[in-house]
PDB file of C-alpha atoms in Angstrom:
ATOM      1  CA  MET T 156     -43.823   8.087 -11.012  1.00 50.00           C
ATOM      2  CA  PHE T 157     -43.398  11.780  -8.980  1.00 57.00           C
ATOM      3  CA  SER T 158     -43.572  14.703 -11.836  1.00 63.00           C
ATOM      4  CA  ASP T 159     -40.883  17.546 -11.562  1.00 65.00           C
ATOM      5  CA  THR T 160     -42.708  20.539 -10.419  1.00 74.00           C
ATOM      6  CA  ARG T 161     -39.692  22.626 -10.248  1.00 72.00           C
ATOM      7  CA  SER T 162     -39.754  25.864 -12.314  1.00 81.00           C
ATOM      8  CA  PRO T 163     -37.462  26.074 -15.467  1.00 80.00           C
ATOM      9  CA  LYS T 164     -34.922  28.459 -13.650  1.00 83.00           C
ATOM     10  CA  LYS T 165     -34.488  26.171 -10.759  1.00 81.00           C
ATOM     11  CA  LYS T 166     -34.009  23.299 -13.244  1.00 80.00           C
ATOM     12  CA  LYS T 167     -31.240  25.297 -14.972  1.00 83.00           C
ATOM     13  CA  LYS T 168     -29.650  26.336 -11.821  1.00 84.00           C
ATOM     14  CA  ARG T 169     -30.114  23.168 -10.327  1.00 82.00           C
ATOM     15  CA  LYS T 170     -28.064  21.592 -13.656  1.00 81.00           C
ATOM     16  CA  GLU T 171     -25.412  24.272 -13.400  1.00 83.00           C
ATOM     17  CA  ARG T 172     -24.804  23.539  -9.606  1.00 82.00           C
ATOM     18  CA  ASN T 173     -24.381  19.611 -10.741  1.00 78.00           C
ATOM     19  CA  LEU T 174     -22.116  20.744 -13.612  1.00 77.00           C
ATOM     20  CA  LYS T 175     -20.137  22.952 -11.170  1.00 76.00           C
ATOM     21  CA  GLN T 176     -19.917  20.384  -8.706  1.00 73.00           C
ATOM     22  CA  GLN T 177     -18.941  17.446 -11.174  1.00 68.00           C
ATOM     23  CA  ARG T 178     -16.373  19.920 -12.365  1.00 68.00           C
ATOM     24  CA  LYS T 179     -14.880  20.354  -8.728  1.00 64.00           C
ATOM     25  CA  GLN T 180     -14.419  16.589  -8.335  1.00 61.00           C
ATOM     26  CA  GLY T 181     -11.618  16.613 -10.798  1.00 60.00           C
ATOM     27  CA  SER T 182     -11.362  16.332 -14.750  1.00 60.00           C
ATOM     28  CA  ASN T 183      -9.381  12.920 -13.878  1.00 61.00           C
ATOM     29  CA  LEU T 184     -12.738  11.002 -13.586  1.00 65.00           C
ATOM     30  CA  HIS T 185     -13.828  13.157 -16.715  1.00 65.00           C
ATOM     31  CA  ILE T 186     -10.642  11.224 -18.751  1.00 66.00           C
ATOM     32  CA  LEU T 187     -11.368   7.809 -17.500  1.00 64.00           C
ATOM     33  CA  LYS T 188     -14.436   7.898 -18.425  1.00 68.00           C
ATOM     34  CA  HIS T 189     -13.925   8.843 -22.092  1.00 66.00           C
ATOM     35  CA  PHE T 190     -11.523   5.687 -21.861  1.00 63.00           C
ATOM     36  CA  ALA T 191     -14.409   3.470 -19.951  1.00 63.00           C
ATOM     37  CA  ASN T 192     -16.262   3.832 -23.118  1.00 66.00           C
ATOM     38  CA  SER T 193     -13.462   1.818 -25.050  1.00 66.00           C
ATOM     39  CA  LEU T 194     -12.351  -0.255 -22.052  1.00 66.00           C
ATOM     40  CA  GLY T 195     -15.950  -1.785 -20.573  1.00 68.00           C
ATOM     41  CA  GLU T 196     -16.544  -1.411 -16.838  1.00 68.00           C
ATOM     42  CA  GLN T 197     -14.854  -3.619 -15.361  1.00 71.00           C
ATOM     43  CA  ASP T 198     -11.790  -2.629 -16.468  1.00 72.00           C
ATOM     44  CA  PHE T 199     -12.457   0.862 -16.009  1.00 70.00           C
ATOM     45  CA  LEU T 200     -13.002   0.309 -12.374  1.00 74.00           C
ATOM     46  CA  VAL T 201      -9.654  -1.495 -12.227  1.00 75.00           C
ATOM     47  CA  LEU T 202      -8.205   1.178 -13.504  1.00 72.00           C
ATOM     48  CA  GLN T 203      -9.630   3.377 -11.519  1.00 75.00           C
ATOM     49  CA  ALA T 204      -8.771   1.571  -8.360  1.00 78.00           C
ATOM     50  CA  SER T 205      -5.132   1.389  -9.397  1.00 79.00           C
ATOM     51  CA  LEU T 206      -4.601   4.614  -9.879  1.00 77.00           C
ATOM     52  CA  GLN T 207      -6.264   5.559  -6.841  1.00 80.00           C
ATOM     53  CA  ASN T 208      -3.691   2.770  -4.842  1.00 81.00           C
ATOM     54  CA  THR T 209      -0.621   4.970  -6.484  1.00 83.00           C
ATOM     55  CA  TYR T 210      -2.105   8.386  -5.120  1.00 84.00           C
ATOM     56  CA  THR T 211      -2.280   6.615  -1.551  1.00 85.00           C
ATOM     57  CA  PHE T 212       1.098   5.171  -2.032  1.00 86.00           C
ATOM     58  CA  LEU T 213       2.798   8.482  -3.207  1.00 86.00           C
ATOM     59  CA  LEU T 214       1.116  10.270  -0.281  1.00 86.00           C
ATOM     60  CA  PHE T 215       2.308   7.750   2.131  1.00 85.00           C
ATOM     61  CA  THR T 216       5.849   7.552   0.822  1.00 85.00           C
ATOM     62  CA  TYR T 217       6.011  11.702   0.798  1.00 84.00           C
ATOM     63  CA  LEU T 218       4.856  11.639   4.021  1.00 82.00           C
ATOM     64  CA  PHE T 219       7.456   9.196   5.423  1.00 83.00           C
ATOM     65  CA  LEU T 220      10.400  11.059   4.014  1.00 79.00           C
ATOM     66  CA  PHE T 221       9.050  14.294   5.295  1.00 78.00           C
ATOM     67  CA  ILE T 222       8.858  12.568   8.921  1.00 76.00           C
ATOM     68  CA  CYS T 223      12.194  11.141   8.406  1.00 72.00           C
ATOM     69  CA  ILE T 224      14.084  14.477   7.319  1.00 73.00           C
ATOM     70  CA  ASN T 225      12.603  16.486   9.966  1.00 71.00           C
ATOM     71  CA  LEU T 226      13.528  13.841  12.960  1.00 68.00           C
ATOM     72  CA  ARG T 227      16.542  15.183  15.195  1.00 59.00           C
ATOM     73  CA  GLY T 228      18.462  12.919  17.259  1.00 54.00           C
ATOM     74  CA  PRO T 229      19.686   9.265  17.230  1.00 56.00           C
ATOM     75  CA  SER T 230      16.546   8.407  15.144  1.00 60.00           C
ATOM     76  CA  ALA T 231      16.984  10.352  12.275  1.00 57.00           C
ATOM     77  CA  VAL T 232      20.589   9.244  11.956  1.00 57.00           C
ATOM     78  CA  LEU T 233      19.181   5.243  12.050  1.00 61.00           C
ATOM     79  CA  LEU T 234      16.669   6.185   9.351  1.00 59.00           C
ATOM     80  CA  HIS T 235      18.450   8.320   7.412  1.00 58.00           C
ATOM     81  CA  GLY T 236      21.119   5.347   7.027  1.00 60.00           C
ATOM     82  CA  TYR T 237      18.121   2.952   5.987  1.00 59.00           C
ATOM     83  CA  ILE T 238      16.682   5.595   3.365  1.00 55.00           C
ATOM     84  CA  VAL T 239      20.370   6.335   1.830  1.00 50.00           C
TER      85      VAL T 239
END
């Protein structure tokens, strides 16, 4: 529809910038895409969602334990009893 009027240098810079950005987003997605070729699109989406849920669960568990350990007073004793 529209022709690309950018110079070859700008195209190359844009491509390099996009590659850098993709690398910053994480190599986990690259690994998941590798497995997506053998699995199928639906299985890939399910796998990606389950990994994200796992990361979220671990983060909240870590935060909960951190808060419980750092609490002072009677509430810390009560929560400590539940954890141990």
